[in-house]
PDB file of C-alpha atoms in Angstrom:
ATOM      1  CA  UNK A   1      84.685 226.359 123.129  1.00 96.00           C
ATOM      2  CA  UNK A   2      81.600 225.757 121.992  1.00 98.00           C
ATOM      3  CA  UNK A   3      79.849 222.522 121.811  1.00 98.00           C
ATOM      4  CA  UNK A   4      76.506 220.844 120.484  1.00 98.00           C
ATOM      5  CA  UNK A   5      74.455 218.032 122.211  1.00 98.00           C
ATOM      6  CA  UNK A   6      73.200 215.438 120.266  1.00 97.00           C
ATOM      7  CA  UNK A   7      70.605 213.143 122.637  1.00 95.00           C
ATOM      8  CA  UNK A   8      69.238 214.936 125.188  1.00 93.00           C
ATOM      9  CA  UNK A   9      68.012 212.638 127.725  1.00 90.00           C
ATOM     10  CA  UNK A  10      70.465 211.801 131.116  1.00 89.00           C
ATOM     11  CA  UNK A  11      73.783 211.788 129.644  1.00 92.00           C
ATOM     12  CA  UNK A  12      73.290 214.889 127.183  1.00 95.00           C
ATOM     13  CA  UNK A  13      72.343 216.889 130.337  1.00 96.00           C
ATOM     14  CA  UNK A  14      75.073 215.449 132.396  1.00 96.00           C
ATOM     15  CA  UNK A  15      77.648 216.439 129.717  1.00 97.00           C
ATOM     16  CA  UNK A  16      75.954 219.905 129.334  1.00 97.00           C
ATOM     17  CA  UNK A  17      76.477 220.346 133.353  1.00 97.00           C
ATOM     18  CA  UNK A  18      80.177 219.022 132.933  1.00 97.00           C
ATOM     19  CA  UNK A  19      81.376 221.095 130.056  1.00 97.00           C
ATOM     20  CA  UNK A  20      79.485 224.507 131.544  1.00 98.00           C
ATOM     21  CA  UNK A  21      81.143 223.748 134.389  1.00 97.00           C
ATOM     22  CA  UNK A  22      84.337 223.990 132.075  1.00 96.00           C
ATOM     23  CA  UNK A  23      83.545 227.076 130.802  1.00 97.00           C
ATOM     24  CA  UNK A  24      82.094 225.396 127.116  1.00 98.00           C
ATOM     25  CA  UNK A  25      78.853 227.317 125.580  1.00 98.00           C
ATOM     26  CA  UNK A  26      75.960 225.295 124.417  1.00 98.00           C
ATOM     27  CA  UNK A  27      74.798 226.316 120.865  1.00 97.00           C
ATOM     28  CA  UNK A  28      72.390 223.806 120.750  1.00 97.00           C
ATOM     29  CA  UNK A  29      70.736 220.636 122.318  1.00 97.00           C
ATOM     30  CA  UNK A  30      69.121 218.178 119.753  1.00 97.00           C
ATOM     31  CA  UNK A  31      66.290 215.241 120.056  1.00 94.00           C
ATOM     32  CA  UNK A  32      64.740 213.270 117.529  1.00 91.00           C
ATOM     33  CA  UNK A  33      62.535 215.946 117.349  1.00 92.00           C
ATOM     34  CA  UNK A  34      64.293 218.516 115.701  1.00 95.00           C
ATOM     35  CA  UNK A  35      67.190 216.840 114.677  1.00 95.00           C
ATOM     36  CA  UNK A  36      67.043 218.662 111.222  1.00 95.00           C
ATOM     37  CA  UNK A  37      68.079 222.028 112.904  1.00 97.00           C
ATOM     38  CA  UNK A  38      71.431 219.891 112.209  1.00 97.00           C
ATOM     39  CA  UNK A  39      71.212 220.498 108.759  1.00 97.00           C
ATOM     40  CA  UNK A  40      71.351 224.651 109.073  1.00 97.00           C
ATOM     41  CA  UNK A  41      73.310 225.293 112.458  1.00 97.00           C
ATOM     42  CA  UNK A  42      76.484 226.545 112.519  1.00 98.00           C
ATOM     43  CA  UNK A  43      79.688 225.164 113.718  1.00 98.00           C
ATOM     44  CA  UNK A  44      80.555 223.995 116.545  1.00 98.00           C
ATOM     45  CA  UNK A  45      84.115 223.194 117.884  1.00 98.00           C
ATOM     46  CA  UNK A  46      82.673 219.825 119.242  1.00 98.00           C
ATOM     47  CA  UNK A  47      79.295 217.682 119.089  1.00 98.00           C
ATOM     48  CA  UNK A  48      78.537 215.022 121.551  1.00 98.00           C
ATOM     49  CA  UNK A  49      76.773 211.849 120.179  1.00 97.00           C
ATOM     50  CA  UNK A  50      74.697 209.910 122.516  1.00 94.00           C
ATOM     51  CA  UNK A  51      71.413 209.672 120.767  1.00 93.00           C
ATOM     52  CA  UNK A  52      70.122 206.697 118.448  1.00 91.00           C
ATOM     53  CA  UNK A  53      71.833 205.256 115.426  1.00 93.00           C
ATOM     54  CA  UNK A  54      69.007 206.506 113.639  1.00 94.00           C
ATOM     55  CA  UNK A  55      70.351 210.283 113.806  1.00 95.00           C
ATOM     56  CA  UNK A  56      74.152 209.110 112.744  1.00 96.00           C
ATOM     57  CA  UNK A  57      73.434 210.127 109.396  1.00 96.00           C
ATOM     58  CA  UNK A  58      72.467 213.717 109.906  1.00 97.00           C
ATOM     59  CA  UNK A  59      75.192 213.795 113.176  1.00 97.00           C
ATOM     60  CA  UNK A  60      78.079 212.772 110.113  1.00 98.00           C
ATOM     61  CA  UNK A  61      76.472 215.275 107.544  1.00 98.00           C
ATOM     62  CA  UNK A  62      76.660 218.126 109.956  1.00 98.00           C
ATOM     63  CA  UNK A  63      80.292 217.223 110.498  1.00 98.00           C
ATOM     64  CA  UNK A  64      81.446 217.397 107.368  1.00 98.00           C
ATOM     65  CA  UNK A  65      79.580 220.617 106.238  1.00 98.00           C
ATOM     66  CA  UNK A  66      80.918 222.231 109.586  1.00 98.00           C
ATOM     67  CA  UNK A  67      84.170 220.097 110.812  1.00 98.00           C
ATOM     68  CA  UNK A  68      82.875 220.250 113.962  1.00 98.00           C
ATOM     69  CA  UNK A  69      84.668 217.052 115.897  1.00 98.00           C
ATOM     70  CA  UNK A  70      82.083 214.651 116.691  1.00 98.00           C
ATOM     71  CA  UNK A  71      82.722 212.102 120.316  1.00 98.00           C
ATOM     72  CA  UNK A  72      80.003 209.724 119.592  1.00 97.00           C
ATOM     73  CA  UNK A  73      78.929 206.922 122.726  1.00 93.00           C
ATOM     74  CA  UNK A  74      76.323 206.358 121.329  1.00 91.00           C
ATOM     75  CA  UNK A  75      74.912 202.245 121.519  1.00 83.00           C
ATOM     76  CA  UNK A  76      73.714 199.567 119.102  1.00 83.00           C
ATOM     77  CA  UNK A  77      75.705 201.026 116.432  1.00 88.00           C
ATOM     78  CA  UNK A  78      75.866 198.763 112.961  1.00 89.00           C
ATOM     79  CA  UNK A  79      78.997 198.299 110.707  1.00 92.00           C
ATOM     80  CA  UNK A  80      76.837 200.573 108.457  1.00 94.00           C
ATOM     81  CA  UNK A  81      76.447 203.443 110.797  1.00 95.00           C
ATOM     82  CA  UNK A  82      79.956 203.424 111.834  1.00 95.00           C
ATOM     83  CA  UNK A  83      81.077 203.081 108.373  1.00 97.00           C
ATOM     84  CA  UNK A  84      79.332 206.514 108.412  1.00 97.00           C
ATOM     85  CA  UNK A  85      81.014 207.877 111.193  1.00 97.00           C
ATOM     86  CA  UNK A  86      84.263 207.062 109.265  1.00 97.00           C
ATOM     87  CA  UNK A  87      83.766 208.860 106.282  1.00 97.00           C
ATOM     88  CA  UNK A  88      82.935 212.069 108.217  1.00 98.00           C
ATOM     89  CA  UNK A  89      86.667 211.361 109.786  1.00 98.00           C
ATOM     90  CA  UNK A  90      87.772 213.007 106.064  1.00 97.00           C
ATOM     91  CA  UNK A  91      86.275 216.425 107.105  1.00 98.00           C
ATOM     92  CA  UNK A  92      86.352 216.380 110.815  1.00 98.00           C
ATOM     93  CA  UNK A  93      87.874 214.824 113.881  1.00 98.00           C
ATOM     94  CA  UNK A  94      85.504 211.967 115.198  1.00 98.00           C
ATOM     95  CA  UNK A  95      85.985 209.504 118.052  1.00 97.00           C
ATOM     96  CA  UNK A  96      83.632 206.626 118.718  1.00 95.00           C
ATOM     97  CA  UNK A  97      83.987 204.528 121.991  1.00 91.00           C
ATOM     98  CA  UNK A  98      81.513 202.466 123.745  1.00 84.00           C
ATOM     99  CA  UNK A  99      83.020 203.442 126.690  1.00 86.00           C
ATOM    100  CA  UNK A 100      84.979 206.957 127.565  1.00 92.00           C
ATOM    101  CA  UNK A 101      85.339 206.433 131.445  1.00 90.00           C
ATOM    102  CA  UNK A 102      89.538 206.989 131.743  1.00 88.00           C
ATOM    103  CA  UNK A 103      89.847 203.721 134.157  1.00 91.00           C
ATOM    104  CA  UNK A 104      88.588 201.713 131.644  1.00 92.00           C
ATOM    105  CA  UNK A 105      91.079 202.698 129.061  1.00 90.00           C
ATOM    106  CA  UNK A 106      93.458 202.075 131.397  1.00 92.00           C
ATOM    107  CA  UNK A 107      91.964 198.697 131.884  1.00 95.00           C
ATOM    108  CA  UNK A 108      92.053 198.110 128.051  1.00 93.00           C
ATOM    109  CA  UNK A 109      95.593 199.091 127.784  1.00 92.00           C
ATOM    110  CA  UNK A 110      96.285 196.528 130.833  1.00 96.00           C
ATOM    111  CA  UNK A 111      94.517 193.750 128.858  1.00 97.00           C
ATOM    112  CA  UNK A 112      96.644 194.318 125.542  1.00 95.00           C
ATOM    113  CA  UNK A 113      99.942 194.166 127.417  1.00 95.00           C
ATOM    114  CA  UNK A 114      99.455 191.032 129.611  1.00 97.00           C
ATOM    115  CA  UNK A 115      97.263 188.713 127.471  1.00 97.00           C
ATOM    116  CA  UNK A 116     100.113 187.728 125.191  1.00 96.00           C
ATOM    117  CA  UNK A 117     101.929 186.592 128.385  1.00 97.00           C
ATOM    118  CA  UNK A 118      98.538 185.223 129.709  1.00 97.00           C
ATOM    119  CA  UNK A 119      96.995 183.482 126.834  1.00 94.00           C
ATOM    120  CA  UNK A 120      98.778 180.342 126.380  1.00 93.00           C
ATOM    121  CA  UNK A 121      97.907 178.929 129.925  1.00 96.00           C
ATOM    122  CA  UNK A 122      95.203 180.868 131.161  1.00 98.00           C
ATOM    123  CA  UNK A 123      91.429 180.164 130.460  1.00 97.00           C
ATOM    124  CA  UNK A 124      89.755 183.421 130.159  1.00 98.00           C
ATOM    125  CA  UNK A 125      85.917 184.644 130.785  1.00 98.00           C
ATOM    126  CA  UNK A 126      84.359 188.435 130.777  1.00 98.00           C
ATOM    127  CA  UNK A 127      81.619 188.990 132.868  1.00 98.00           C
ATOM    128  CA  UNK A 128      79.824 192.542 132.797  1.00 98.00           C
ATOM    129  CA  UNK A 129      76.675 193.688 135.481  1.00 97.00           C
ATOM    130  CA  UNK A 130      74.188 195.935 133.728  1.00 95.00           C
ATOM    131  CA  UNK A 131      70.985 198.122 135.287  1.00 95.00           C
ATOM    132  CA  UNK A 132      67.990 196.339 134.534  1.00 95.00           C
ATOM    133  CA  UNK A 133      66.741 198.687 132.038  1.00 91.00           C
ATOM    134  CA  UNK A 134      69.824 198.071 129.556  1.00 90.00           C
ATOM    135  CA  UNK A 135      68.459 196.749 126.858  1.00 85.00           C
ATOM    136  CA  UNK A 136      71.458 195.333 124.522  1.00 87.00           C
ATOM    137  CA  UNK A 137      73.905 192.484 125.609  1.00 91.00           C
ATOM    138  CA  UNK A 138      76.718 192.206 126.184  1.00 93.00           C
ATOM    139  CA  UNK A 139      77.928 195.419 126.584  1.00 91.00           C
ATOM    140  CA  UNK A 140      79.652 197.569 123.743  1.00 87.00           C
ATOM    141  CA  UNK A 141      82.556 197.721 126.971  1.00 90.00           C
ATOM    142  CA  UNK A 142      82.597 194.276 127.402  1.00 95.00           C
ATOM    143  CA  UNK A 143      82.754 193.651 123.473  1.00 93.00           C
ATOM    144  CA  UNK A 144      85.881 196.141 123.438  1.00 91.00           C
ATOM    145  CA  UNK A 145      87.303 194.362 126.061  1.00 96.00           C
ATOM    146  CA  UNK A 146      87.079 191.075 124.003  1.00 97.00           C
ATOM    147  CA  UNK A 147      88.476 192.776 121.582  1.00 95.00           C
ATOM    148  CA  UNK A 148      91.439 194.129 123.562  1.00 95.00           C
ATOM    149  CA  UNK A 149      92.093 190.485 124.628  1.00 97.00           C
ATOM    150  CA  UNK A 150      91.742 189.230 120.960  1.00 97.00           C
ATOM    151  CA  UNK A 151      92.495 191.180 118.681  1.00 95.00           C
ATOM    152  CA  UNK A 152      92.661 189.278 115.309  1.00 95.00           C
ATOM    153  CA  UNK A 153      89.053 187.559 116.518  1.00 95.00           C
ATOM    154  CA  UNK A 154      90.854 184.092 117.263  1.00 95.00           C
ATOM    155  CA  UNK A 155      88.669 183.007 120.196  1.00 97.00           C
ATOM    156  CA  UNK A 156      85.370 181.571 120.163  1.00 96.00           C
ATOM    157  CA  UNK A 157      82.973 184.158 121.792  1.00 96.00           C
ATOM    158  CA  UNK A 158      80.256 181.906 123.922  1.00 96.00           C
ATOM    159  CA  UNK A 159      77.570 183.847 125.994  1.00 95.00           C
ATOM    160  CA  UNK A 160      75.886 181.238 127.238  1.00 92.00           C
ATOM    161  CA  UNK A 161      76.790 177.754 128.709  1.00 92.00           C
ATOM    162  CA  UNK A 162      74.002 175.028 129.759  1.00 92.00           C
ATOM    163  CA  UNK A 163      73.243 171.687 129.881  1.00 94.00           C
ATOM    164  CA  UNK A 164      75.775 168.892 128.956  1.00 94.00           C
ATOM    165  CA  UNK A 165      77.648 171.565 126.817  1.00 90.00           C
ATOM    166  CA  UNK A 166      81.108 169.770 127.143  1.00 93.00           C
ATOM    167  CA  UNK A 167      84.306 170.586 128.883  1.00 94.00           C
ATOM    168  CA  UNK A 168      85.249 174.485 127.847  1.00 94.00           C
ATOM    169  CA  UNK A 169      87.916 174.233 125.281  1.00 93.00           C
ATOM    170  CA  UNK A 170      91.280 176.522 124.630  1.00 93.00           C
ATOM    171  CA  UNK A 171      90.072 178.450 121.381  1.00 95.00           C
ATOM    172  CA  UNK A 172      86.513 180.326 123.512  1.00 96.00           C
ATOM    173  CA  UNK A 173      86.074 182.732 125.700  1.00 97.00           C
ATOM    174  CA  UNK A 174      83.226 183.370 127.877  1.00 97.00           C
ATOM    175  CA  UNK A 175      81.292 186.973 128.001  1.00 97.00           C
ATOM    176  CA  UNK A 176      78.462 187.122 130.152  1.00 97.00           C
ATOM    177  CA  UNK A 177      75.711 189.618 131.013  1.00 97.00           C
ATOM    178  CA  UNK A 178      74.020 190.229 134.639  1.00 97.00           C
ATOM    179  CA  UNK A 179      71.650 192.607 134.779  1.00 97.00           C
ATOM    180  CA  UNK A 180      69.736 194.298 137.400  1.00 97.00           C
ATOM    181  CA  UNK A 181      69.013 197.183 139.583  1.00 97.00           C
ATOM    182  CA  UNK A 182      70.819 200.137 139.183  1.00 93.00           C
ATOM    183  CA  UNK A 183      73.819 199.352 138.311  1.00 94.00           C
ATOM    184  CA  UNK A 184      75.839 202.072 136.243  1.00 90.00           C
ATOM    185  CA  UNK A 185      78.206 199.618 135.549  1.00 92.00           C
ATOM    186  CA  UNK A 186      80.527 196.544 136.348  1.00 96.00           C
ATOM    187  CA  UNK A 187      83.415 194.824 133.986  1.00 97.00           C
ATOM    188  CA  UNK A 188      85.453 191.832 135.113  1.00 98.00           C
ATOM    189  CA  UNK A 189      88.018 190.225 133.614  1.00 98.00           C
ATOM    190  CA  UNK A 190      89.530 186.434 134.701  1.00 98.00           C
ATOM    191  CA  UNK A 191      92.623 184.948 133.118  1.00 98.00           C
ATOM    192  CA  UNK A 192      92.057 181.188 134.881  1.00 98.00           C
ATOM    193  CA  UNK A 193      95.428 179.378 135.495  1.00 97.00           C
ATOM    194  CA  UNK A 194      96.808 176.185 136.938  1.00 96.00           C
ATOM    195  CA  UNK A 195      96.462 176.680 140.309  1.00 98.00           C
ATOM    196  CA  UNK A 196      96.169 180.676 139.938  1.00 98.00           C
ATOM    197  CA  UNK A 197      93.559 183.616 139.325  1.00 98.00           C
ATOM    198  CA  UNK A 198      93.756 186.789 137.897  1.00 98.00           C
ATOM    199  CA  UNK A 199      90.831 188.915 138.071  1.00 98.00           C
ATOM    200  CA  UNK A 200      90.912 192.445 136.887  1.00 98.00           C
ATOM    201  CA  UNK A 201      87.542 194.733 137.778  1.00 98.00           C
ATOM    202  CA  UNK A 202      86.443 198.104 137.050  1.00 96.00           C
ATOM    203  CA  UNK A 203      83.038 199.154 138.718  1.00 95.00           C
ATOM    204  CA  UNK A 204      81.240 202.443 137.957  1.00 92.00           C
ATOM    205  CA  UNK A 205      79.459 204.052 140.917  1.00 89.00           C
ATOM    206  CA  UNK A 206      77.432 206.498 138.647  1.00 87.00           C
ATOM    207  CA  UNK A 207      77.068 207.313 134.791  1.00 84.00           C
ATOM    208  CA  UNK A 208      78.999 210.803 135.587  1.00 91.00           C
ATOM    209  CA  UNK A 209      82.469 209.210 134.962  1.00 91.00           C
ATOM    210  CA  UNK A 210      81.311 208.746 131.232  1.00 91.00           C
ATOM    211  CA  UNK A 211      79.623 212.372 130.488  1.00 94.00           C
ATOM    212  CA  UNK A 212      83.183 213.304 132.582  1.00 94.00           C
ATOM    213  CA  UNK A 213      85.663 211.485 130.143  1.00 93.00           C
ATOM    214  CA  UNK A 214      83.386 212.601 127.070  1.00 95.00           C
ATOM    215  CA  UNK A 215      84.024 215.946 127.793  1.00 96.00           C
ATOM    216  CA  UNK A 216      87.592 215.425 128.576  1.00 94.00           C
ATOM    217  CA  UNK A 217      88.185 213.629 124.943  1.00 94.00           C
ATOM    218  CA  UNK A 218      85.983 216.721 122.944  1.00 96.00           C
ATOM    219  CA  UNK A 219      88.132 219.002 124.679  1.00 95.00           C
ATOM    220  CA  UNK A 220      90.804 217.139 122.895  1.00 94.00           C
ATOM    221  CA  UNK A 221      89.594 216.799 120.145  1.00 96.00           C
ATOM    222  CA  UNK A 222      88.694 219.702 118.825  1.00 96.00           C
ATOM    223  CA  UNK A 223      92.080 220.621 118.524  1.00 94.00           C
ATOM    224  CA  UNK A 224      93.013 217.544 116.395  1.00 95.00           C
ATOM    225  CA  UNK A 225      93.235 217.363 112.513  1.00 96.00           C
ATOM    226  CA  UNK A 226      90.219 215.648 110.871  1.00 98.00           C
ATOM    227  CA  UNK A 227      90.668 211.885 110.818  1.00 97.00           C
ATOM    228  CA  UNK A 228      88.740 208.361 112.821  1.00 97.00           C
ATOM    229  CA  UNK A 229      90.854 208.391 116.620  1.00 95.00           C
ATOM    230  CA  UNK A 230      90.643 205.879 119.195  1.00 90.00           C
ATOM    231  CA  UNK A 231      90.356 207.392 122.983  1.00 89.00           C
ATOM    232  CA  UNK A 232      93.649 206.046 123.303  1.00 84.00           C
ATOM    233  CA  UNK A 233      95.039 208.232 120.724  1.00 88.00           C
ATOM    234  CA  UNK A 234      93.300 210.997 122.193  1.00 89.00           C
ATOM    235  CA  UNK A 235      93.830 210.722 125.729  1.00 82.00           C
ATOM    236  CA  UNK A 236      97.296 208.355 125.789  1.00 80.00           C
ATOM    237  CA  UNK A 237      98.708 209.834 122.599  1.00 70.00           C
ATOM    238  CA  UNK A 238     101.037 212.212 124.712  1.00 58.00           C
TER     239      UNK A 238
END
């Protein structure tokens, strides 16, 4: 199988490391500095994404000249650039998630079967820790999270509470952002009851469990027929 880096800065490596190890061939690694070679190289069975929004455009051309599969990750993507990514899904297989560790799809899963149950009595707040060199908040994960907890966008998202701000009403729900250090990564989840807690947490020790599930879902990928996938439809679909 071979594959095609797009972003080659800590994770792009990582990934190359992980799919070598998996017996994948690099045909090429790509940078903002010759991101054109896009525009002539030949296909690939899969392209990993974790660049800059700015190179989504030649990433989604590439894919459907080639039908190479694309797994994108990458951050501070715009309606308009995923619009892009999918209208490639017509030629090629593509999968965008802000997060492709395997616990936290497990975690979203979790949050879609129990919040029904939850919602009606419970209070609930997201809270996600951050290295201090992150520069967006929150988190794409903790925004997919949200949306795992509320679907149709019926809460009131609040990020920030100070002051005399009032007591915290039925219809919000808190999403917060810590950052520091070196954190890879840290999402918690509270469903606040009478009299009861629930706190679900997922902690990464290192960024290797993402480059890990990216390579998982492009090896599954590839063998799917062009269309837009969720990671749950590639990795829970069986």
């Amino acid at each position: 199988m071979k594959f095609v880096i797009n972003g080659y800065g800590r994770m792009g490596r990582m990934i190359e490391e992980i799919a070598k190890s998996k017996g994948m061939e690099l045909l090429a690694a790509i940078d903002m500095d010759n991101v054109s070679d896009l525009e002539t190289l030949e296909k690939a069975d899969v392209l990993f994404d974790f660049s800059h929004p700015s190179s989504t455009s030649a990433v989604c051309a590439y894919a459907k000249r080639t039908g190479t599969a694309i797994i994108s990750g990458t951050t501070g993507m715009t309606e308009e650039t995923l619009a892009l990514l999918q209208d490639a899904a017509s030629a090629a297989p593509v999968l965008y998630s802000a997060n492709y560790s395997t616990g936290v799809a497990v975690f979203r899963r979790l949050l879609q079967y129990i919040t029904p149950s939850l919602l009606p009595d419970f209070d609930v707040e997201v809270v996600e820790t951050h290295h201090n060199k992150k520069a967006d908040a929150p988190s794409g994960t903790a925004k997919m999270l949200v949306d795992a907890i509320d679907p149709e966008n019926k809460l009131k998202r609040v990020t920030g509470r100070d002051g005399f701000c009032g007591a915290r009403t039925k219809d919000e729900i808190g999403v917060f952002a810590l950052r520091g250090g070196t954190v890879a990564g840290e999402h918690t989840v509270s469903f606040f009851g009478e009299d009861e807690v629930l706190t679900i947490k997922h902690s990464a020790a290192s960024r290797r469990i993402f480059a890990a599930g990216a390579v998982n879902a492009g090896q599954h990928l590839a063998q799917m027929a062009p269309g837009y996938y969720s990671l749950d439809e590639v990795l829970f679909s069986k």
